[in-house]
mmCIF file of C-alpha atoms in Angstrom:
data_model
loop_
_atom_site.group_PDB
_atom_site.id
_atom_site.type_symbol
_atom_site.label_atom_id
_atom_site.label_comp_id
_atom_site.label_asym_id
_atom_site.label_seq_id
_atom_site.Cartn_x
_atom_site.Cartn_y
_atom_site.Cartn_z
ATOM 1 C CA MET A 8 9.813 20.934 -10.832
ATOM 2 C CA THR A 9 6.858 23.330 -10.785
ATOM 3 C CA THR A 10 5.031 21.460 -13.678
ATOM 4 C CA ASP A 11 2.711 18.301 -14.150
ATOM 5 C CA ALA A 12 4.408 17.669 -17.042
ATOM 6 C CA THR A 13 7.642 18.091 -15.717
ATOM 7 C CA ARG A 14 6.687 15.454 -12.836
ATOM 8 C CA THR A 15 5.251 12.727 -14.775
ATOM 9 C CA ASP A 16 8.736 12.997 -17.187
ATOM 10 C CA THR A 17 10.596 12.898 -13.535
ATOM 11 C CA VAL A 18 8.726 9.737 -12.241
ATOM 12 C CA ARG A 19 7.362 7.813 -15.275
ATOM 13 C CA THR A 20 9.448 5.258 -17.123
ATOM 14 C CA ALA A 21 9.026 2.391 -19.266
ATOM 15 C CA PRO A 22 6.381 0.253 -18.594
ATOM 16 C CA ALA A 23 6.880 -2.946 -16.867
ATOM 17 C CA THR A 24 7.350 -6.415 -18.858
ATOM 18 C CA VAL A 25 4.454 -8.768 -18.713
ATOM 19 C CA SER A 26 2.985 -11.661 -19.939
ATOM 20 C CA PRO A 27 0.483 -10.493 -23.152
ATOM 21 C CA ASP A 28 -1.849 -13.027 -21.655
ATOM 22 C CA ALA A 29 -2.447 -11.576 -18.683
ATOM 23 C CA VAL A 30 -5.109 -10.994 -16.286
ATOM 24 C CA LEU A 31 -5.563 -8.083 -14.506
ATOM 25 C CA LEU A 32 -8.723 -9.464 -11.389
ATOM 26 C CA LEU A 33 -10.293 -6.210 -9.835
ATOM 27 C CA ALA A 34 -12.921 -6.530 -6.852
ATOM 28 C CA PRO A 35 -16.104 -6.650 -7.364
ATOM 29 C CA ARG A 36 -16.603 -3.401 -5.463
ATOM 30 C CA ILE A 37 -14.455 -1.590 -8.314
ATOM 31 C CA ASN A 38 -13.281 1.993 -7.325
ATOM 32 C CA GLU A 39 -12.320 4.891 -9.155
ATOM 33 C CA THR A 40 -8.486 3.492 -9.411
ATOM 34 C CA GLY A 41 -9.487 -0.276 -10.405
ATOM 35 C CA LEU A 42 -11.365 1.772 -13.655
ATOM 36 C CA GLN A 43 -8.080 3.327 -14.190
ATOM 37 C CA LEU A 44 -6.119 0.184 -14.076
ATOM 38 C CA ARG A 45 -8.780 -1.268 -16.065
ATOM 39 C CA THR A 46 -8.531 0.921 -18.552
ATOM 40 C CA ALA A 47 -4.626 0.954 -18.424
ATOM 41 C CA ALA A 48 -4.744 -2.700 -19.022
ATOM 42 C CA GLY A 49 -6.377 -2.834 -21.798
ATOM 43 C CA ARG A 50 -4.483 -0.109 -23.681
ATOM 44 C CA ARG A 51 -1.430 -2.865 -23.039
ATOM 45 C CA GLY A 52 -3.791 -5.605 -24.481
ATOM 46 C CA LEU A 53 -4.390 -7.383 -20.708
ATOM 47 C CA GLN A 54 -7.694 -8.323 -19.801
ATOM 48 C CA ALA A 55 -9.452 -6.684 -17.143
ATOM 49 C CA TYR A 56 -11.607 -8.991 -15.360
ATOM 50 C CA THR A 57 -14.011 -7.632 -12.635
ATOM 51 C CA ALA A 58 -14.872 -10.470 -10.486
ATOM 52 C CA ARG A 59 -18.468 -10.885 -10.056
ATOM 53 C CA SER A 60 -18.276 -12.357 -6.162
ATOM 54 C CA TRP A 61 -16.251 -11.897 -3.289
ATOM 55 C CA GLN A 62 -14.728 -15.545 -4.692
ATOM 56 C CA ALA A 63 -12.233 -16.844 -7.275
ATOM 57 C CA PRO A 64 -13.675 -16.862 -10.140
ATOM 58 C CA GLN A 65 -13.886 -20.352 -11.750
ATOM 59 C CA GLU A 66 -12.980 -19.652 -15.366
ATOM 60 C CA LEU A 67 -9.811 -18.441 -13.526
ATOM 61 C CA LEU A 68 -9.152 -21.407 -11.186
ATOM 62 C CA ASP A 69 -9.765 -23.672 -14.318
ATOM 63 C CA SER A 70 -6.642 -22.218 -15.632
ATOM 64 C CA VAL A 71 -4.393 -21.556 -12.865
ATOM 65 C CA GLY A 72 -0.560 -22.233 -14.206
ATOM 66 C CA GLN A 73 -1.650 -21.643 -17.482
ATOM 67 C CA VAL A 74 -2.814 -17.751 -17.556
ATOM 68 C CA PRO A 75 -1.214 -15.396 -14.889
ATOM 69 C CA VAL A 76 -3.260 -13.872 -12.802
ATOM 70 C CA HIS A 77 -2.702 -10.299 -11.183
ATOM 71 C CA VAL A 78 -4.807 -8.897 -8.759
ATOM 72 C CA TYR A 79 -6.206 -5.321 -7.359
ATOM 73 C CA GLY A 80 -8.538 -5.123 -4.580
ATOM 74 C CA GLY A 81 -8.573 -4.239 -0.518
ATOM 75 C CA PRO A 82 -6.706 -7.130 1.637
ATOM 76 C CA LEU A 83 -10.458 -9.050 2.107
ATOM 77 C CA PHE A 84 -10.714 -9.508 -1.631
ATOM 78 C CA GLY A 85 -6.766 -10.367 -1.519
ATOM 79 C CA ASP A 86 -7.545 -12.694 0.923
ATOM 80 C CA ALA A 87 -10.722 -14.041 -0.704
ATOM 81 C CA VAL A 88 -8.876 -15.099 -3.531
ATOM 82 C CA GLY A 89 -5.167 -15.219 -3.149
ATOM 83 C CA ARG A 90 -4.226 -18.832 -2.551
ATOM 84 C CA ALA A 91 -6.731 -20.189 -4.620
ATOM 85 C CA LEU A 92 -5.249 -18.282 -8.127
ATOM 86 C CA GLY A 93 -1.546 -18.970 -6.847
ATOM 87 C CA LEU A 94 -0.927 -15.269 -6.311
ATOM 88 C CA ALA A 95 2.201 -13.831 -4.204
ATOM 89 C CA LEU A 96 0.712 -10.484 -2.321
ATOM 90 C CA LEU A 97 3.564 -8.480 -1.536
ATOM 91 C CA GLU A 98 2.999 -6.004 1.626
ATOM 92 C CA PRO A 99 5.603 -4.061 4.172
ATOM 93 C CA PRO A 100 6.809 -5.951 6.957
ATOM 94 C CA ALA A 101 4.637 -4.712 9.979
ATOM 95 C CA ASP A 102 7.578 -2.930 11.608
ATOM 96 C CA TRP A 103 9.248 -0.658 8.581
ATOM 97 C CA LEU A 104 8.290 2.533 10.214
ATOM 98 C CA ALA A 105 9.217 1.569 13.437
ATOM 99 C CA GLU A 106 12.341 0.389 12.435
ATOM 100 C CA LEU A 107 13.575 3.842 10.178
ATOM 101 C CA PRO A 108 15.775 6.412 11.908
ATOM 102 C CA LYS A 109 13.726 9.046 13.709
ATOM 103 C CA GLU A 110 15.480 11.621 11.437
ATOM 104 C CA LEU A 111 12.802 10.159 8.486
ATOM 105 C CA THR A 112 9.845 9.655 10.675
ATOM 106 C CA GLY A 113 9.818 12.590 12.453
ATOM 107 C CA ARG A 114 8.446 10.760 15.576
ATOM 108 C CA ARG A 115 8.389 8.088 17.825
ATOM 109 C CA VAL A 116 6.863 5.192 16.162
ATOM 110 C CA SER A 117 6.667 1.547 17.631
ATOM 111 C CA CYS A 118 5.303 -1.474 16.454
ATOM 112 C CA THR A 119 3.790 -3.609 19.450
ATOM 113 C CA THR A 120 0.498 -5.553 20.071
ATOM 114 C CA LEU A 121 -2.894 -4.046 20.789
ATOM 115 C CA ALA A 122 -3.172 -5.356 24.431
ATOM 116 C CA GLU A 123 0.458 -3.088 25.079
ATOM 117 C CA ALA A 124 -1.604 -0.530 23.170
ATOM 118 C CA ARG A 125 -4.602 -0.631 25.344
ATOM 119 C CA ARG A 126 -2.331 0.655 28.065
ATOM 120 C CA LEU A 127 -1.420 3.850 26.498
ATOM 121 C CA ARG A 128 -2.765 7.122 29.016
ATOM 122 C CA ARG A 129 -1.612 9.543 26.404
ATOM 123 C CA PRO A 130 -2.841 10.663 23.465
ATOM 124 C CA ALA A 131 -1.546 8.444 19.992
ATOM 125 C CA PHE A 132 -1.782 7.443 16.252
ATOM 126 C CA VAL A 133 -2.685 3.833 16.263
ATOM 127 C CA LYS A 134 -3.320 1.900 12.934
ATOM 128 C CA PRO A 135 -3.018 -1.783 11.774
ATOM 129 C CA PRO A 136 0.615 -2.298 10.090
ATOM 130 C CA ALA A 137 -1.439 -3.685 7.133
ATOM 131 C CA ASP A 138 -4.989 -4.445 7.674
ATOM 132 C CA LYS A 139 -8.309 -2.559 8.048
ATOM 133 C CA ALA A 140 -9.068 -3.986 11.517
ATOM 134 C CA PHE A 141 -10.216 -1.017 12.727
ATOM 135 C CA ALA A 142 -9.663 2.629 12.718
ATOM 136 C CA ALA A 143 -6.374 4.079 12.137
ATOM 137 C CA ARG A 144 -6.397 7.805 13.652
ATOM 138 C CA VAL A 145 -5.645 9.748 16.987
ATOM 139 C CA TYR A 146 -6.534 8.033 20.188
ATOM 140 C CA PRO A 147 -6.875 10.481 23.304
ATOM 141 C CA ASP A 148 -5.341 7.002 25.263
ATOM 142 C CA GLY A 149 -5.525 3.116 24.823
ATOM 143 C CA THR A 150 -9.110 2.970 26.860
ATOM 144 C CA ALA A 151 -10.903 4.216 23.742
ATOM 145 C CA LEU A 152 -9.286 1.106 21.407
ATOM 146 C CA PRO A 153 -11.464 -1.861 20.269
ATOM 147 C CA GLY A 154 -11.457 -4.216 23.274
ATOM 148 C CA PRO A 155 -9.928 -7.658 23.373
ATOM 149 C CA GLU A 156 -13.735 -9.047 22.837
ATOM 150 C CA LEU A 157 -13.343 -7.649 19.308
ATOM 151 C CA LEU A 158 -9.762 -8.276 18.421
ATOM 152 C CA ASP A 159 -7.236 -10.492 20.149
ATOM 153 C CA ASP A 160 -5.042 -9.017 22.096
ATOM 154 C CA ASP A 161 -1.996 -10.234 20.134
ATOM 155 C CA THR A 162 -3.212 -8.050 17.045
ATOM 156 C CA PRO A 163 -0.003 -6.339 15.825
ATOM 157 C CA VAL A 164 -0.642 -2.426 15.697
ATOM 158 C CA LEU A 165 1.805 0.513 15.144
ATOM 159 C CA VAL A 166 1.910 3.072 17.671
ATOM 160 C CA SER A 167 3.393 6.658 17.335
ATOM 161 C CA GLU A 168 3.509 9.884 18.604
ATOM 162 C CA VAL A 169 1.154 12.591 17.195
ATOM 163 C CA VAL A 170 2.092 14.985 14.199
ATOM 164 C CA ARG A 171 0.463 17.370 12.132
ATOM 165 C CA PHE A 172 0.909 16.788 8.076
ATOM 166 C CA ARG A 173 0.291 19.953 6.382
ATOM 167 C CA ARG A 174 0.124 17.675 3.246
ATOM 168 C CA GLU A 175 0.497 14.184 2.167
ATOM 169 C CA TYR A 176 1.825 12.500 -0.846
ATOM 170 C CA ARG A 177 1.530 8.871 -2.257
ATOM 171 C CA LEU A 178 4.260 7.269 -4.294
ATOM 172 C CA PHE A 179 4.517 4.013 -6.023
ATOM 173 C CA VAL A 180 7.683 2.274 -6.109
ATOM 174 C CA LEU A 181 8.957 -0.270 -8.315
ATOM 175 C CA ASP A 182 12.400 -1.738 -7.491
ATOM 176 C CA GLY A 183 13.347 0.840 -5.726
ATOM 177 C CA THR A 184 12.339 3.945 -7.939
ATOM 178 C CA VAL A 185 8.676 5.934 -7.929
ATOM 179 C CA ARG A 186 6.843 5.504 -10.714
ATOM 180 C CA ALA A 187 3.836 7.391 -10.169
ATOM 181 C CA ALA A 188 2.776 9.589 -7.376
ATOM 182 C CA SER A 189 -0.001 11.860 -6.275
ATOM 183 C CA ARG A 190 -0.610 14.384 -3.419
ATOM 184 C CA TYR A 191 -3.976 13.289 -1.552
ATOM 185 C CA ALA A 192 -4.221 15.053 1.814
ATOM 186 C CA VAL A 193 -3.659 18.841 3.241
ATOM 187 C CA ASP A 194 -3.681 19.638 6.747
ATOM 188 C CA GLY A 195 -5.760 16.057 7.165
ATOM 189 C CA GLU A 196 -8.446 16.685 4.941
ATOM 190 C CA LEU A 197 -8.739 14.711 1.230
ATOM 191 C CA SER A 198 -7.161 16.978 -1.432
ATOM 192 C CA VAL A 199 -6.654 15.363 -4.664
ATOM 193 C CA ALA A 200 -4.090 16.258 -7.025
ATOM 194 C CA PRO A 201 -0.311 15.941 -8.653
ATOM 195 C CA LEU A 202 2.745 16.695 -7.356
ATOM 196 C CA GLY A 203 2.874 20.217 -8.168
ATOM 197 C CA ALA A 204 5.346 22.436 -6.983
ATOM 198 C CA ASP A 205 6.515 20.375 -4.015
ATOM 199 C CA GLY A 206 7.438 17.520 -6.287
ATOM 200 C CA ALA A 207 11.474 17.812 -6.425
ATOM 201 C CA ASP A 208 11.111 18.189 -2.519
ATOM 202 C CA VAL A 209 9.085 15.071 -2.659
ATOM 203 C CA LEU A 210 11.206 12.761 -5.057
ATOM 204 C CA ALA A 211 14.371 13.806 -3.154
ATOM 205 C CA PHE A 212 12.906 12.852 0.194
ATOM 206 C CA ALA A 213 11.376 9.627 -1.584
ATOM 207 C CA ALA A 214 15.294 9.085 -2.804
ATOM 208 C CA ASP A 215 16.830 9.566 0.830
ATOM 209 C CA VAL A 216 14.160 7.119 2.198
ATOM 210 C CA LEU A 217 14.229 4.432 -0.401
ATOM 211 C CA ALA A 218 17.991 4.540 0.172
ATOM 212 C CA ALA A 219 17.965 3.664 3.723
ATOM 213 C CA SER A 220 15.539 0.973 2.907
ATOM 214 C CA GLY A 221 17.797 -0.278 0.577
ATOM 215 C CA ALA A 222 20.982 -0.200 2.632
ATOM 216 C CA ALA A 223 21.890 -3.747 4.060
ATOM 217 C CA SER A 224 21.765 -2.351 7.623
ATOM 218 C CA GLY A 225 18.171 -0.681 6.614
ATOM 219 C CA PRO A 226 14.911 -2.060 7.070
ATOM 220 C CA ALA A 227 13.714 -3.569 3.424
ATOM 221 C CA LEU A 228 10.579 -2.804 1.642
ATOM 222 C CA PRO A 229 9.312 -5.601 -1.086
ATOM 223 C CA SER A 230 10.384 -4.621 -4.997
ATOM 224 C CA ALA A 231 6.677 -2.791 -5.482
ATOM 225 C CA VAL A 232 5.066 -1.285 -2.632
ATOM 226 C CA VAL A 233 3.597 2.287 -1.597
ATOM 227 C CA VAL A 234 5.099 4.409 0.761
ATOM 228 C CA ASP A 235 3.665 7.687 1.817
ATOM 229 C CA VAL A 236 5.687 10.524 3.147
ATOM 230 C CA GLY A 237 4.392 14.052 4.287
ATOM 231 C CA ALA A 238 5.573 17.950 5.070
ATOM 232 C CA THR A 239 5.464 18.499 8.711
ATOM 233 C CA ASP A 240 6.280 22.212 9.841
ATOM 234 C CA ASP A 241 9.681 20.527 10.837
ATOM 235 C CA GLY A 242 10.013 18.990 7.267
ATOM 236 C CA TRP A 243 9.388 15.919 5.377
ATOM 237 C CA VAL A 244 8.450 12.841 7.156
ATOM 238 C CA VAL A 245 7.506 9.087 6.122
ATOM 239 C CA VAL A 246 3.813 8.489 6.685
ATOM 240 C CA GLU A 247 3.390 4.954 6.238
ATOM 241 C CA ALA A 248 3.952 2.322 3.382
ATOM 242 C CA ASN A 249 1.334 -0.236 1.936
ATOM 243 C CA ALA A 250 0.711 -2.882 -0.158
ATOM 244 C CA ALA A 251 0.441 -1.559 -3.695
ATOM 245 C CA TRP A 252 -2.300 -3.950 -4.625
ATOM 246 C CA ALA A 253 -4.686 -2.782 -1.978
ATOM 247 C CA SER A 254 -4.023 1.407 -2.538
ATOM 248 C CA GLY A 255 -5.564 4.392 -4.195
ATOM 249 C CA GLY A 256 -3.688 5.693 -6.657
ATOM 250 C CA TYR A 257 -5.584 8.880 -5.995
ATOM 251 C CA ALA A 258 -4.040 11.793 -9.397
ATOM 252 C CA ALA A 259 -0.663 9.130 -9.892
ATOM 253 C CA ASP A 260 -0.416 8.358 -13.203
ATOM 254 C CA PRO A 261 -2.306 5.081 -13.913
ATOM 255 C CA ASP A 262 0.500 3.390 -15.907
ATOM 256 C CA GLY A 263 2.911 3.581 -13.517
ATOM 257 C CA VAL A 264 0.381 2.542 -10.568
ATOM 258 C CA LEU A 265 -0.714 -0.720 -12.757
ATOM 259 C CA ASP A 266 3.421 -1.406 -13.330
ATOM 260 C CA VAL A 267 3.738 -1.610 -9.556
ATOM 261 C CA VAL A 268 0.500 -3.218 -8.771
ATOM 262 C CA LEU A 269 1.163 -6.160 -11.120
ATOM 263 C CA ARG A 270 4.355 -6.874 -9.574
ATOM 264 C CA SER A 271 3.213 -6.061 -5.867
ATOM 265 C CA ALA A 272 -0.016 -9.122 -6.666
ATOM 266 C CA GLY A 273 1.198 -12.093 -9.229
ATOM 267 C CA PRO A 274 1.489 -15.370 -9.752
ATOM 268 C CA LEU A 275 3.977 -16.944 -7.068
ATOM 269 C CA THR A 276 5.338 -19.131 -9.849
ATOM 270 C CA GLN A 277 7.297 -15.457 -11.052
ATOM 271 C CA LEU A 278 8.120 -14.260 -7.540
ATOM 272 C CA PRO A 279 11.675 -13.034 -7.383
ATOM 273 C CA LEU A 280 13.207 -14.708 -4.186
ATOM 274 C CA THR A 281 14.309 -11.434 -2.770
ATOM 275 C CA ASP A 282 10.352 -10.467 -2.212
ATOM 276 C CA ARG A 283 9.744 -13.998 -0.423
ATOM 277 C CA PRO A 284 10.175 -12.398 2.977
ATOM 278 C CA PHE A 285 7.362 -9.587 1.830
ATOM 279 C CA LEU A 286 4.323 -12.404 1.257
ATOM 280 C CA ARG A 287 1.230 -11.781 3.195
ATOM 281 C CA ASP A 288 0.443 -15.162 4.659
ATOM 282 C CA LEU A 289 -3.274 -15.842 2.819
ATOM 283 C CA PRO A 290 -5.810 -17.860 4.320
ATOM 284 C CA GLU A 291 -6.912 -21.524 2.626
ATOM 285 C CA VAL A 292 -10.937 -20.259 1.769
ATOM 286 C CA VAL A 293 -13.496 -23.072 1.086
ATOM 287 C CA ARG A 294 -15.658 -22.402 -1.425
#
């Protein structure tokens, strides 16, 4: 796989089936991916609606149960509108990365609490599994992490050994198949591009990761999710997994990204039973 045209033929499949009267609700601070999704939705005849504030629009609240609503935005926006609009927001389990075999992660990874991570006396990469409660980065030791006056001791975190990623790629996955993909970093710096010459290796490694997640004894993923993988000096490894409805698409095909986003954040009444373990716990917001 050496050309973007070949990559597109390999990654893309037929668009996912969605109700023709569905609405795609975008966060008010729309980003480049949101703009691309709005255009892709319009090509399918779906109504793309950019919220005017961080609340569920009244016109959509008035049609809950009648008009299927899907959402794209960050965790704060999903929490702000999700419950009121009857949405099912899918996200990978907090411990998914930690439960993968080391041959896929290339490093030791643990899922623990912020209180435990504060006891670290060595450099480690620390991040919240789902939200952006604090910066995901390499910390010299646990004393540099946010203190208990800022975040609760029981805040879940992922702690991993420090590795150097030469190139990093984002994969939008639907039903165990990569629908769209993009490079997003080189040597830790933002570098957005199609898969290019790495395409065949990226997709082959992704197949191994998704097979491990689909196995009966393996750590499971929701049917619609984002998986990031990277090349190190020692080979290919998993970087992390994220919620598709809150992830940037970079140079990935917008139609493929839209397929995954629509499944990852849609009506709770349409949620497959197999995806129920991956529901984000949405707060009740008082308007």
